[in-house]
PDB file of C-alpha atoms in Angstrom:
ATOM      1  CA  MET A  27      25.642  17.005  11.539  1.00 45.00           C
ATOM      2  CA  GLU A  28      24.236  13.551  10.433  1.00 48.00           C
ATOM      3  CA  GLU A  29      25.889  11.946  13.417  1.00 52.00           C
ATOM      4  CA  ASN A  30      23.220  13.738  15.607  1.00 57.00           C
ATOM      5  CA  VAL A  31      20.098  12.053  13.935  1.00 63.00           C
ATOM      6  CA  GLU A  32      18.694   9.392  16.048  1.00 59.00           C
ATOM      7  CA  ARG A  33      18.888   6.129  13.814  1.00 53.00           C
ATOM      8  CA  ASN A  34      19.771   2.390  13.308  1.00 51.00           C
ATOM      9  CA  MET A  35      22.418   1.073  11.519  1.00 50.00           C
ATOM     10  CA  GLU A  36      21.151  -2.412  10.746  1.00 53.00           C
ATOM     11  CA  SER A  37      18.121  -2.062   9.152  1.00 65.00           C
ATOM     12  CA  ASN A  38      19.027   2.156   7.726  1.00 91.00           C
ATOM     13  CA  THR A  39      16.378   3.721   9.769  1.00 95.00           C
ATOM     14  CA  ILE A  40      15.940   7.108  10.169  1.00 96.00           C
ATOM     15  CA  PHE A  41      13.704   8.835  12.701  1.00 96.00           C
ATOM     16  CA  ILE A  42      11.981  11.767  12.599  1.00 97.00           C
ATOM     17  CA  GLY A  43      12.102  14.185  15.494  1.00 96.00           C
ATOM     18  CA  LYS A  44      12.474  18.167  16.055  1.00 96.00           C
ATOM     19  CA  LYS A  45      15.826  19.222  13.734  1.00 96.00           C
ATOM     20  CA  GLY A  46      15.420  20.631  10.665  1.00 96.00           C
ATOM     21  CA  THR A  47      14.398  19.092   7.708  1.00 96.00           C
ATOM     22  CA  MET A  48      17.700  19.171   5.872  1.00 97.00           C
ATOM     23  CA  ALA A  49      19.190  17.167   9.202  1.00 97.00           C
ATOM     24  CA  TYR A  50      17.383  14.223   7.821  1.00 97.00           C
ATOM     25  CA  VAL A  51      17.657  14.442   4.494  1.00 97.00           C
ATOM     26  CA  LEU A  52      21.536  14.732   5.039  1.00 96.00           C
ATOM     27  CA  ALA A  53      20.917  11.177   7.000  1.00 96.00           C
ATOM     28  CA  VAL A  54      19.434   9.887   4.220  1.00 96.00           C
ATOM     29  CA  ILE A  55      21.728  10.583   1.582  1.00 95.00           C
ATOM     30  CA  THR A  56      24.421   9.540   4.036  1.00 94.00           C
ATOM     31  CA  GLN A  57      23.090   6.029   4.667  1.00 93.00           C
ATOM     32  CA  PHE A  58      22.835   5.228   1.030  1.00 93.00           C
ATOM     33  CA  ASN A  59      26.530   6.930   0.135  1.00 91.00           C
ATOM     34  CA  GLN A  60      27.685   4.980   2.555  1.00 91.00           C
ATOM     35  CA  GLY A  61      25.852   1.484   0.704  1.00 89.00           C
ATOM     36  CA  ALA A  62      22.583   0.736   1.885  1.00 91.00           C
ATOM     37  CA  ASP A  63      19.830  -0.044  -0.867  1.00 91.00           C
ATOM     38  CA  ASP A  64      17.009   1.257   1.210  1.00 93.00           C
ATOM     39  CA  VAL A  65      16.492   3.288   3.743  1.00 96.00           C
ATOM     40  CA  VAL A  66      13.417   3.490   6.020  1.00 97.00           C
ATOM     41  CA  ILE A  67      12.215   6.860   7.477  1.00 97.00           C
ATOM     42  CA  LYS A  68       9.650   6.757  10.336  1.00 97.00           C
ATOM     43  CA  ALA A  69       7.863   9.572  12.497  1.00 97.00           C
ATOM     44  CA  ARG A  70       4.894  10.319  14.710  1.00 96.00           C
ATOM     45  CA  GLY A  71       2.460  13.097  15.145  1.00 95.00           C
ATOM     46  CA  LYS A  72       3.637  16.032  14.039  1.00 95.00           C
ATOM     47  CA  THR A  73       6.393  14.801  12.182  1.00 97.00           C
ATOM     48  CA  ILE A  74       4.620  12.800   9.859  1.00 98.00           C
ATOM     49  CA  SER A  75       4.725  15.819   7.679  1.00 97.00           C
ATOM     50  CA  LYS A  76       8.447  16.384   7.339  1.00 97.00           C
ATOM     51  CA  ALA A  77       8.950  12.658   6.731  1.00 98.00           C
ATOM     52  CA  VAL A  78       6.931  13.390   3.729  1.00 98.00           C
ATOM     53  CA  ASP A  79       9.526  16.857   3.415  1.00 97.00           C
ATOM     54  CA  VAL A  80      12.424  14.746   3.791  1.00 97.00           C
ATOM     55  CA  SER A  81      11.388  12.012   1.143  1.00 97.00           C
ATOM     56  CA  GLU A  82      10.112  14.183  -1.633  1.00 96.00           C
ATOM     57  CA  ILE A  83      13.384  16.059  -1.300  1.00 96.00           C
ATOM     58  CA  VAL A  84      15.350  13.359  -1.456  1.00 96.00           C
ATOM     59  CA  LYS A  85      14.205  12.116  -4.258  1.00 95.00           C
ATOM     60  CA  ASN A  86      13.570  15.393  -5.967  1.00 93.00           C
ATOM     61  CA  LYS A  87      16.640  16.636  -5.575  1.00 91.00           C
ATOM     62  CA  PHE A  88      19.075  13.980  -4.617  1.00 89.00           C
ATOM     63  CA  VAL A  89      18.866  10.991  -5.927  1.00 86.00           C
ATOM     64  CA  ASN A  90      16.483  11.368  -8.578  1.00 85.00           C
ATOM     65  CA  THR A  91      16.775   6.879  -9.122  1.00 90.00           C
ATOM     66  CA  LEU A  92      14.647   6.867  -5.997  1.00 92.00           C
ATOM     67  CA  LYS A  93      11.492   5.164  -5.456  1.00 94.00           C
ATOM     68  CA  VAL A  94       9.008   5.055  -2.378  1.00 95.00           C
ATOM     69  CA  GLU A  95       8.786   1.170  -2.175  1.00 95.00           C
ATOM     70  CA  ALA A  96       5.768   1.619   0.525  1.00 96.00           C
ATOM     71  CA  ILE A  97       4.433   3.714   2.284  1.00 97.00           C
ATOM     72  CA  ASN A  98       2.595   1.959   6.148  1.00 97.00           C
ATOM     73  CA  ILE A  99       0.340   4.086   8.614  1.00 97.00           C
ATOM     74  CA  SER A 100      -0.532   2.643  11.710  1.00 97.00           C
ATOM     75  CA  THR A 101      -1.280   3.836  15.610  1.00 96.00           C
ATOM     76  CA  GLU A 102       1.175   3.530  18.479  1.00 94.00           C
ATOM     77  CA  GLU A 103       0.764   3.835  21.967  1.00 91.00           C
ATOM     78  CA  ILE A 104       3.033   6.087  24.060  1.00 87.00           C
ATOM     79  CA  VAL A 105       3.198   5.579  27.444  1.00 86.00           C
ATOM     80  CA  THR A 106       4.585   7.926  29.679  1.00 82.00           C
ATOM     81  CA  GLU A 107       5.003   8.356  33.326  1.00 83.00           C
ATOM     82  CA  ASN A 108       2.083   9.595  35.121  1.00 82.00           C
ATOM     83  CA  GLU A 109      -0.246   9.828  32.101  1.00 82.00           C
ATOM     84  CA  ALA A 110      -2.353   8.060  30.204  1.00 86.00           C
ATOM     85  CA  PRO A 111      -1.168   6.084  27.304  1.00 86.00           C
ATOM     86  CA  MET A 112      -1.641   8.393  24.532  1.00 89.00           C
ATOM     87  CA  LYS A 113      -2.474   7.216  20.655  1.00 92.00           C
ATOM     88  CA  VAL A 114      -0.263   8.447  17.754  1.00 95.00           C
ATOM     89  CA  SER A 115      -0.651   8.220  14.677  1.00 97.00           C
ATOM     90  CA  ALA A 116       3.233   6.975  13.047  1.00 97.00           C
ATOM     91  CA  ILE A 117       4.349   6.756   8.779  1.00 98.00           C
ATOM     92  CA  GLU A 118       7.080   4.109   7.661  1.00 97.00           C
ATOM     93  CA  ILE A 119       8.377   5.118   4.249  1.00 97.00           C
ATOM     94  CA  ARG A 120      10.523   2.749   2.720  1.00 96.00           C
ATOM     95  CA  LEU A 121      12.851   4.558   0.297  1.00 96.00           C
ATOM     96  CA  LYS A 122      14.961   2.239  -2.572  1.00 94.00           C
ATOM     97  CA  LYS A 123      17.613   2.931  -4.584  1.00 89.00           C
TER      98      LYS A 123
ATOM     99  CA  MET B  25     -20.948  20.245  10.256  1.00 45.00           C
ATOM    100  CA  GLU B  26     -19.142  17.950   7.382  1.00 48.00           C
ATOM    101  CA  GLU B  27     -21.464  19.873   4.928  1.00 52.00           C
ATOM    102  CA  ASN B  28     -18.773  22.545   5.490  1.00 58.00           C
ATOM    103  CA  VAL B  29     -16.388  20.066   4.780  1.00 63.00           C
ATOM    104  CA  GLU B  30     -14.520  20.660   1.349  1.00 59.00           C
ATOM    105  CA  ARG B  31     -14.807  17.944  -1.091  1.00 53.00           C
ATOM    106  CA  ASN B  32     -15.686  15.975  -4.399  1.00 51.00           C
ATOM    107  CA  MET B  33     -18.758  14.018  -4.524  1.00 50.00           C
ATOM    108  CA  GLU B  34     -17.766  12.323  -7.752  1.00 53.00           C
ATOM    109  CA  SER B  35     -14.536  10.948  -6.468  1.00 65.00           C
ATOM    110  CA  ASN B  36     -15.100  10.823  -3.343  1.00 91.00           C
ATOM    111  CA  THR B  37     -12.398  13.070  -1.637  1.00 95.00           C
ATOM    112  CA  ILE B  38     -11.598  15.061   1.473  1.00 96.00           C
ATOM    113  CA  PHE B  39      -9.285  17.705   1.773  1.00 96.00           C
ATOM    114  CA  ILE B  40      -8.017  18.095   4.429  1.00 97.00           C
ATOM    115  CA  GLY B  41      -7.790  21.699   6.070  1.00 96.00           C
ATOM    116  CA  LYS B  42      -7.506  23.942   8.945  1.00 96.00           C
ATOM    117  CA  LYS B  43     -11.043  22.538  10.768  1.00 96.00           C
ATOM    118  CA  GLY B  44     -10.648  19.619  13.510  1.00 96.00           C
ATOM    119  CA  THR B  45      -9.882  16.546  13.156  1.00 96.00           C
ATOM    120  CA  MET B  46     -13.111  14.893  13.906  1.00 97.00           C
ATOM    121  CA  ALA B  47     -14.855  16.862  11.280  1.00 97.00           C
ATOM    122  CA  TYR B  48     -12.712  15.318   8.829  1.00 97.00           C
ATOM    123  CA  VAL B  49     -13.499  12.003  10.274  1.00 97.00           C
ATOM    124  CA  LEU B  50     -17.128  12.812  10.226  1.00 96.00           C
ATOM    125  CA  ALA B  51     -17.146  13.616   6.147  1.00 96.00           C
ATOM    126  CA  VAL B  52     -14.652  10.658   5.518  1.00 96.00           C
ATOM    127  CA  ILE B  53     -17.834   8.439   7.284  1.00 95.00           C
ATOM    128  CA  THR B  54     -20.744  10.336   5.826  1.00 94.00           C
ATOM    129  CA  GLN B  55     -18.912   9.254   2.170  1.00 93.00           C
ATOM    130  CA  PHE B  56     -18.817   5.355   3.251  1.00 93.00           C
ATOM    131  CA  ASN B  57     -22.702   5.900   4.352  1.00 91.00           C
ATOM    132  CA  GLN B  58     -24.063   7.422   1.136  1.00 91.00           C
ATOM    133  CA  GLY B  59     -22.586   4.658  -0.409  1.00 89.00           C
ATOM    134  CA  ALA B  60     -18.793   5.029  -1.843  1.00 91.00           C
ATOM    135  CA  ASP B  61     -16.724   2.409  -1.906  1.00 91.00           C
ATOM    136  CA  ASP B  62     -14.081   4.381  -1.602  1.00 93.00           C
ATOM    137  CA  VAL B  63     -12.430   7.413   0.008  1.00 96.00           C
ATOM    138  CA  VAL B  64      -9.435   9.902  -1.035  1.00 97.00           C
ATOM    139  CA  ILE B  65      -8.215  11.736   1.527  1.00 97.00           C
ATOM    140  CA  LYS B  66      -5.554  14.606   0.445  1.00 97.00           C
ATOM    141  CA  ALA B  67      -4.044  16.816   2.259  1.00 97.00           C
ATOM    142  CA  ARG B  68      -0.690  19.594   1.882  1.00 96.00           C
ATOM    143  CA  GLY B  69       1.999  20.319   3.887  1.00 95.00           C
ATOM    144  CA  LYS B  70       0.947  20.303   7.452  1.00 95.00           C
ATOM    145  CA  THR B  71      -1.678  18.934   7.338  1.00 97.00           C
ATOM    146  CA  ILE B  72      -0.675  15.548   6.252  1.00 98.00           C
ATOM    147  CA  SER B  73      -0.172  14.274   9.627  1.00 97.00           C
ATOM    148  CA  LYS B  74      -3.915  15.071   9.988  1.00 97.00           C
ATOM    149  CA  ALA B  75      -4.905  13.152   7.359  1.00 98.00           C
ATOM    150  CA  VAL B  76      -3.317  10.217   8.516  1.00 98.00           C
ATOM    151  CA  ASP B  77      -4.835  10.855  11.855  1.00 97.00           C
ATOM    152  CA  VAL B  78      -8.411  10.897  10.444  1.00 97.00           C
ATOM    153  CA  SER B  79      -7.537   7.226   8.022  1.00 97.00           C
ATOM    154  CA  GLU B  80      -6.234   5.635  11.421  1.00 96.00           C
ATOM    155  CA  ILE B  81      -9.518   6.958  13.549  1.00 96.00           C
ATOM    156  CA  VAL B  82     -11.493   6.270  10.940  1.00 96.00           C
ATOM    157  CA  LYS B  83     -10.197   2.310  10.588  1.00 95.00           C
ATOM    158  CA  ASN B  84      -9.845   2.299  14.278  1.00 93.00           C
ATOM    159  CA  LYS B  85     -12.807   3.662  15.603  1.00 91.00           C
ATOM    160  CA  PHE B  86     -15.754   3.554  12.941  1.00 90.00           C
ATOM    161  CA  VAL B  87     -14.846   1.470  10.305  1.00 86.00           C
ATOM    162  CA  ASN B  88     -13.342  -2.323  10.978  1.00 85.00           C
ATOM    163  CA  THR B  89     -13.402  -3.264   7.736  1.00 90.00           C
ATOM    164  CA  LEU B  90     -11.473  -0.212   5.850  1.00 92.00           C
ATOM    165  CA  LYS B  91      -8.644  -1.007   4.158  1.00 94.00           C
ATOM    166  CA  VAL B  92      -5.895   1.447   3.661  1.00 95.00           C
ATOM    167  CA  GLU B  93      -5.838   0.797  -0.127  1.00 95.00           C
ATOM    168  CA  ALA B  94      -3.083   3.049  -1.393  1.00 96.00           C
ATOM    169  CA  ILE B  95      -1.281   5.987   0.012  1.00 97.00           C
ATOM    170  CA  ASN B  96       1.063   7.955  -2.196  1.00 97.00           C
ATOM    171  CA  ILE B  97       3.044  11.298  -1.699  1.00 97.00           C
ATOM    172  CA  SER B  98       4.413  13.904  -4.462  1.00 97.00           C
ATOM    173  CA  THR B  99       5.437  17.576  -4.399  1.00 96.00           C
ATOM    174  CA  GLU B 100       2.729  20.453  -5.565  1.00 94.00           C
ATOM    175  CA  GLU B 101       3.858  24.005  -6.363  1.00 91.00           C
ATOM    176  CA  ILE B 102       1.459  26.589  -4.752  1.00 87.00           C
ATOM    177  CA  VAL B 103       1.068  29.627  -7.225  1.00 86.00           C
ATOM    178  CA  THR B 104       0.385  32.773  -5.452  1.00 82.00           C
ATOM    179  CA  GLU B 105       0.464  36.520  -6.111  1.00 83.00           C
ATOM    180  CA  ASN B 106       3.348  38.765  -6.036  1.00 82.00           C
ATOM    181  CA  GLU B 107       5.092  35.409  -4.561  1.00 82.00           C
ATOM    182  CA  ALA B 108       7.529  32.958  -5.739  1.00 86.00           C
ATOM    183  CA  PRO B 109       5.969  29.343  -6.316  1.00 86.00           C
ATOM    184  CA  MET B 110       6.268  27.141  -3.278  1.00 89.00           C
ATOM    185  CA  LYS B 111       6.450  23.624  -3.493  1.00 92.00           C
ATOM    186  CA  VAL B 112       4.500  21.442  -0.382  1.00 95.00           C
ATOM    187  CA  SER B 113       4.617  17.775  -0.109  1.00 97.00           C
ATOM    188  CA  ALA B 114       1.053  16.188  -0.892  1.00 97.00           C
ATOM    189  CA  ILE B 115       0.120  13.280   0.206  1.00 98.00           C
ATOM    190  CA  GLU B 116      -2.968  11.082  -0.424  1.00 97.00           C
ATOM    191  CA  ILE B 117      -4.718   8.010   0.876  1.00 97.00           C
ATOM    192  CA  ARG B 118      -7.025   5.817  -0.541  1.00 96.00           C
ATOM    193  CA  LEU B 119      -9.241   4.360   1.949  1.00 96.00           C
ATOM    194  CA  LYS B 120     -11.563   1.081   0.817  1.00 94.00           C
ATOM    195  CA  LYS B 121     -14.558  -0.591   2.695  1.00 89.00           C
TER     196      LYS B 121
END
């Protein structure tokens, strides 16, 4: 299932989207199992809550030694065709094993 | 409107609930205008996204000198009558003027 989750292999980034929370939990765990020392979880808008859920579930249920190394929030602009640019909040959670 | 937003005057804490985002933006700005040096925004579950929106709107539109001093995420247990305890993610965003 984790193959379907969008991610950037180089920087070990998991982008939170519309899939269920556990799909992203699995994606994060897979990154760590493949040797990553840190994984960055990114989300925008309403999926921000899911990003926090994913971090907490990985930390509390799967990787007890995990540390939340940094959390950053920001505002991003989404440009879509035919519509005015829309501002949306974003979060980046950096997890370290 | 801000009088209706639940908050703890001593610690300048704003709890994000079901009201519209701007109600909480106004509550945060009011705290700063009343002399607070820092304000803590707390949210649980699906309102976490709204907490990030509130921080970003206050920072970008109202208090340009604002700094996000700390962001903490955690898991809280909600105990309700007749139901098993439920775990929910939580966020705390500390803003400093």
